[in-house]
Tab-separated table of C-alpha atoms in Angstrom:
chain	number	residue	atom	x	y	z
A	1	LEU	CA	0.000	0.000	0.000
A	2	SER	CA	2.830	2.400	0.751
A	3	LEU	CA	4.242	1.868	-2.764
A	4	VAL	CA	0.837	2.517	-4.346
A	5	TYR	CA	0.328	5.620	-2.211
A	6	GLY	CA	3.845	6.858	-3.080
A	7	PHE	CA	3.253	6.281	-6.802
A	8	VAL	CA	-0.103	8.107	-6.760
A	9	LYS	CA	1.244	11.115	-4.802
A	10	GLN	CA	4.379	11.263	-6.991
A	11	SER	CA	2.125	11.340	-10.046
A	12	GLY	CA	0.115	14.282	-8.723
A	13	GLY	CA	-2.968	12.245	-7.853
A	14	HIS	CA	-4.826	11.231	-4.705
A	15	ILE	CA	-6.611	8.230	-3.199
A	16	GLU	CA	-10.122	7.897	-1.758
A	17	VAL	CA	-10.888	4.966	0.550
A	18	ASP	CA	-14.375	3.848	1.625
A	19	SER	CA	-14.688	1.003	4.098
A	20	SER	CA	-17.624	-0.345	6.056
A	21	PRO	CA	-17.929	-3.516	8.171
A	22	GLY	CA	-19.586	-6.330	6.269
A	23	ASN	CA	-19.461	-4.478	2.932
A	24	GLY	CA	-15.717	-4.440	2.289
A	25	THR	CA	-13.362	-1.710	1.146
A	26	SER	CA	-13.335	0.332	-2.006
A	27	ILE	CA	-10.215	2.264	-3.067
A	28	ARG	CA	-10.289	4.845	-5.864
A	29	MET	CA	-7.090	6.228	-7.367
A	30	MET	CA	-7.383	9.589	-9.084
A	31	LEU	CA	-4.546	10.337	-11.495
A	32	PRO	CA	-4.034	13.380	-13.723
A	33	THR	CA	-4.664	12.929	-17.436
A	34	VAL	CA	-1.755	12.903	-19.867
A	35	ASN	CA	-1.322	15.945	-22.052
A	36	GLU	CA	-0.817	14.538	-25.550
A	37	ASP	CA	0.559	17.896	-26.698
A	38	GLU	CA	3.652	17.509	-24.498
A	39	PRO	CA	6.617	18.982	-26.385
A	40	ALA	CA	8.915	16.484	-28.090
A	41	HIS	CA	11.989	17.941	-26.346
A	42	LYS	CA	10.448	17.106	-22.947
A	43	ALA	CA	9.890	13.493	-24.008
A	44	ALA	CA	13.468	13.331	-25.312
A	45	GLN	CA	14.676	14.681	-21.969
A	46	HIS	CA	13.016	11.725	-20.213
A	47	ALA	CA	14.545	9.301	-22.726
A	48	ALA	CA	18.107	10.476	-22.083
A	49	ALA	CA	19.581	8.562	-19.148
A	50	GLU	CA	23.282	8.890	-18.410
A	51	GLY	CA	24.913	5.724	-17.144
A	52	GLY	CA	28.401	4.679	-16.123
A	53	SER	CA	30.707	1.737	-15.585
A	54	GLU	CA	31.003	1.755	-11.781
A	55	HIS	CA	30.174	-1.245	-9.601
A	56	VAL	CA	26.823	-0.973	-7.773
A	57	LEU	CA	25.510	-3.201	-4.971
A	58	VAL	CA	21.678	-3.353	-4.966
A	59	VAL	CA	20.183	-4.270	-1.575
A	60	GLU	CA	16.442	-5.013	-1.767
A	61	ASP	CA	14.401	-7.713	-0.010
A	62	ASP	CA	11.672	-7.852	-2.668
A	63	ASP	CA	12.941	-10.167	-5.436
A	64	GLU	CA	10.952	-8.494	-8.232
A	65	VAL	CA	11.907	-4.943	-7.234
A	66	ARG	CA	15.559	-6.004	-6.918
A	67	ALA	CA	15.463	-7.590	-10.377
A	68	ILE	CA	14.019	-4.369	-11.870
A	69	ALA	CA	16.660	-2.182	-10.180
A	70	ALA	CA	19.473	-4.507	-11.257
A	71	GLY	CA	18.074	-4.590	-14.809
A	72	PHE	CA	17.878	-0.786	-14.990
A	73	LEU	CA	21.457	-0.420	-13.734
A	74	SER	CA	22.778	-3.073	-16.141
A	75	ARG	CA	21.057	-1.287	-19.049
A	76	LEU	CA	22.813	1.901	-17.948
A	77	GLY	CA	26.199	0.151	-18.185
A	78	TYR	CA	26.910	-0.435	-14.484
A	79	ARG	CA	28.345	-3.658	-13.092
A	80	VAL	CA	25.776	-4.961	-10.609
A	81	ALA	CA	25.900	-7.169	-7.508
A	82	GLU	CA	22.753	-8.033	-5.541
A	83	ALA	CA	21.853	-8.747	-1.907
A	84	ALA	CA	18.458	-9.673	-0.411
A	85	ASP	CA	19.136	-8.428	3.136
A	86	GLY	CA	21.568	-6.471	5.277
A	87	SER	CA	23.776	-9.378	6.308
A	88	GLU	CA	24.167	-10.510	2.704
A	89	ALA	CA	25.018	-6.919	1.712
A	90	LEU	CA	27.757	-6.556	4.335
A	91	ALA	CA	29.222	-9.927	3.326
A	92	GLU	CA	29.258	-8.827	-0.335
A	93	LEU	CA	30.947	-5.520	0.560
A	94	SER	CA	33.640	-7.368	2.552
A	95	ARG	CA	34.172	-9.847	-0.263
A	96	ASN	CA	34.160	-7.255	-3.025
A	97	PRO	CA	36.197	-4.056	-2.476
A	98	SER	CA	35.442	-2.852	-6.019
A	99	VAL	CA	31.864	-1.802	-5.109
A	100	ASP	CA	31.573	1.971	-5.708
A	101	LEU	CA	27.955	2.555	-4.710
A	102	LEU	CA	25.611	1.000	-2.150
A	103	PHE	CA	22.024	1.307	-3.453
A	104	THR	CA	19.794	0.099	-0.623
A	105	ASP	CA	16.175	0.122	0.418
A	106	VAL	CA	15.791	1.806	3.808
A	107	VAL	CA	13.386	-0.829	5.153
A	108	LEU	CA	14.732	-4.388	4.887
A	109	ARG	CA	13.599	-7.713	6.309
A	110	GLY	CA	15.780	-8.999	9.131
A	111	PRO	CA	17.671	-7.320	11.943
A	112	LEU	CA	19.537	-4.771	9.766
A	113	SER	CA	17.883	-1.814	8.063
A	114	GLY	CA	19.376	-0.079	5.039
A	115	ALA	CA	20.623	2.666	7.375
A	116	ASP	CA	22.376	0.038	9.552
A	117	VAL	CA	24.059	-1.427	6.464
A	118	ALA	CA	25.179	2.021	5.275
A	119	ARG	CA	26.460	3.015	8.725
A	120	GLU	CA	28.538	-0.176	9.057
A	121	ALA	CA	29.774	-0.010	5.458
A	122	LEU	CA	30.834	3.654	5.763
A	123	ALA	CA	32.696	2.937	9.012
A	124	LYS	CA	34.888	0.475	7.084
A	125	ARG	CA	34.879	2.278	3.711
A	126	PRO	CA	34.296	6.037	4.109
A	127	SER	CA	34.739	6.577	0.358
A	128	LEU	CA	31.707	4.403	-0.513
A	129	ALA	CA	28.874	6.267	-2.273
A	130	VAL	CA	25.400	5.599	-0.809
A	131	LEU	CA	21.955	5.981	-2.368
A	132	PHE	CA	18.827	5.063	-0.394
A	133	THR	CA	15.451	4.170	-1.858
A	134	SER	CA	12.050	3.813	-0.198
A	135	GLY	CA	8.342	3.744	-0.881
A	136	TYR	CA	7.702	5.526	2.420
A	137	ALA	CA	7.547	9.302	2.808
A	138	PRO	CA	10.998	10.716	3.747
A	139	HIS	CA	9.797	12.209	7.071
A	140	THR	CA	8.705	8.744	8.296
A	141	LEU	CA	12.204	7.268	7.875
A	142	SER	CA	14.827	7.312	10.598
A	143	LEU	CA	17.968	8.298	8.691
A	144	ASP	CA	20.221	9.746	11.357
A	145	THR	CA	22.517	12.699	10.866
A	146	ALA	CA	25.563	10.412	10.644
A	147	LEU	CA	24.223	9.347	7.263
A	148	SER	CA	23.198	12.775	6.037
A	149	ARG	CA	26.544	13.743	4.491
A	150	GLY	CA	25.586	13.875	0.832
A	151	VAL	CA	23.466	10.727	1.073
A	152	GLU	CA	20.517	10.812	-1.338
A	153	LEU	CA	17.030	9.259	-1.144
A	154	LEU	CA	15.206	8.057	-4.279
A	155	GLY	CA	11.449	7.563	-3.844
A	156	LYS	CA	9.730	4.418	-5.135
A	157	PRO	CA	8.466	3.804	-7.688
A	158	TYR	CA	11.105	5.369	-9.927
A	159	ARG	CA	11.827	5.480	-13.645
A	160	ILE	CA	15.161	4.528	-15.159
A	161	GLU	CA	15.907	8.215	-15.868
A	162	GLU	CA	15.422	9.129	-12.193
A	163	LEU	CA	17.603	6.228	-11.076
A	164	ALA	CA	20.303	7.206	-13.586
A	165	ARG	CA	20.325	10.819	-12.371
A	166	MET	CA	20.441	9.911	-8.660
A	167	VAL	CA	23.179	7.282	-9.105
A	168	ARG	CA	25.359	9.773	-11.002
A	169	ARG	CA	24.730	12.425	-8.344
A	170	ALA	CA	25.652	10.063	-5.476
A	171	ILE	CA	28.870	9.020	-7.240
A	172	GLU	CA	29.795	12.630	-8.093
A	173	VAL	CA	29.275	13.715	-4.457
A	174	ARG	CA	31.625	10.904	-3.380
A	175	ASP	CA	34.221	11.882	-6.011
A	176	GLN	CA	34.088	15.565	-5.037
A	177	ALA	CA	34.533	14.696	-1.347
A	178	ALA	CA	37.531	12.478	-2.190
A	179	ALA	CA	39.094	15.205	-4.380
A	180	SER	CA	38.723	17.882	-1.701
A	181	SER	CA	40.172	15.495	0.903
A	182	ARG	CA	43.208	14.861	-1.364
A	183	ARG	CA	43.696	18.611	-1.913
A	184	ALA	CA	43.589	19.234	1.832
A	185	SER	CA	46.188	16.534	2.504
A	186	VAL	CA	48.712	17.926	-0.024
A	187	ARG	CA	48.218	21.607	0.831
A	188	PRO	CA	51.604	23.032	1.940
A	189	THR	CA	51.733	24.361	5.444
A	190	THR	CA	53.341	27.751	5.862
A	191	ALA	CA	55.251	28.562	9.003
A	192	ARG	CA	53.836	31.451	10.953
A	193	LYS	CA	56.084	34.448	11.453
A	194	ARG	CA	56.746	35.098	15.065
A	195	SER	CA	57.149	38.665	16.148
A	196	ILE	CA	59.859	39.396	18.684
A	197	SER	CA	59.442	42.551	20.684
């Protein structure tokens, strides 16, 4: 239900629910109509999806959703590894140091949430890029401030273009942070002049 609600709200629609004991429940989804006169350049904008060649670990406990995400990323040129829960994800990250981006659902089955996985992974590999996804509204998720440094959240459901844009952004944020860290470490230190009176 949260995915359906997220999809409807993301599409600019709303939901009406009627329920009465003994009669059942009726759910109506109201969605905006499509404007067939949409400019061609706007449609072309949606079609353009920039990919890459980095290695992405997809962590998702729903097999079908994981297969879709992995398929999208493969189509975009990324190398993809998959994990069905937090423990499997951490094992894959330990086994495979070439993973550039952790793409994880926030809510996972089992004892570890996506935030737990990210926190543990970043403690061992601070240079890892992280992208969260969820069908829940952002304000209902407990993503602590330790994970807020440039970490992005992609709402479900998402199109391949949205995934492509968010993956590139997460990787670029990581690369910029690494570059500024390198610059800071090679910056020459100048001795302060001491005044003698």
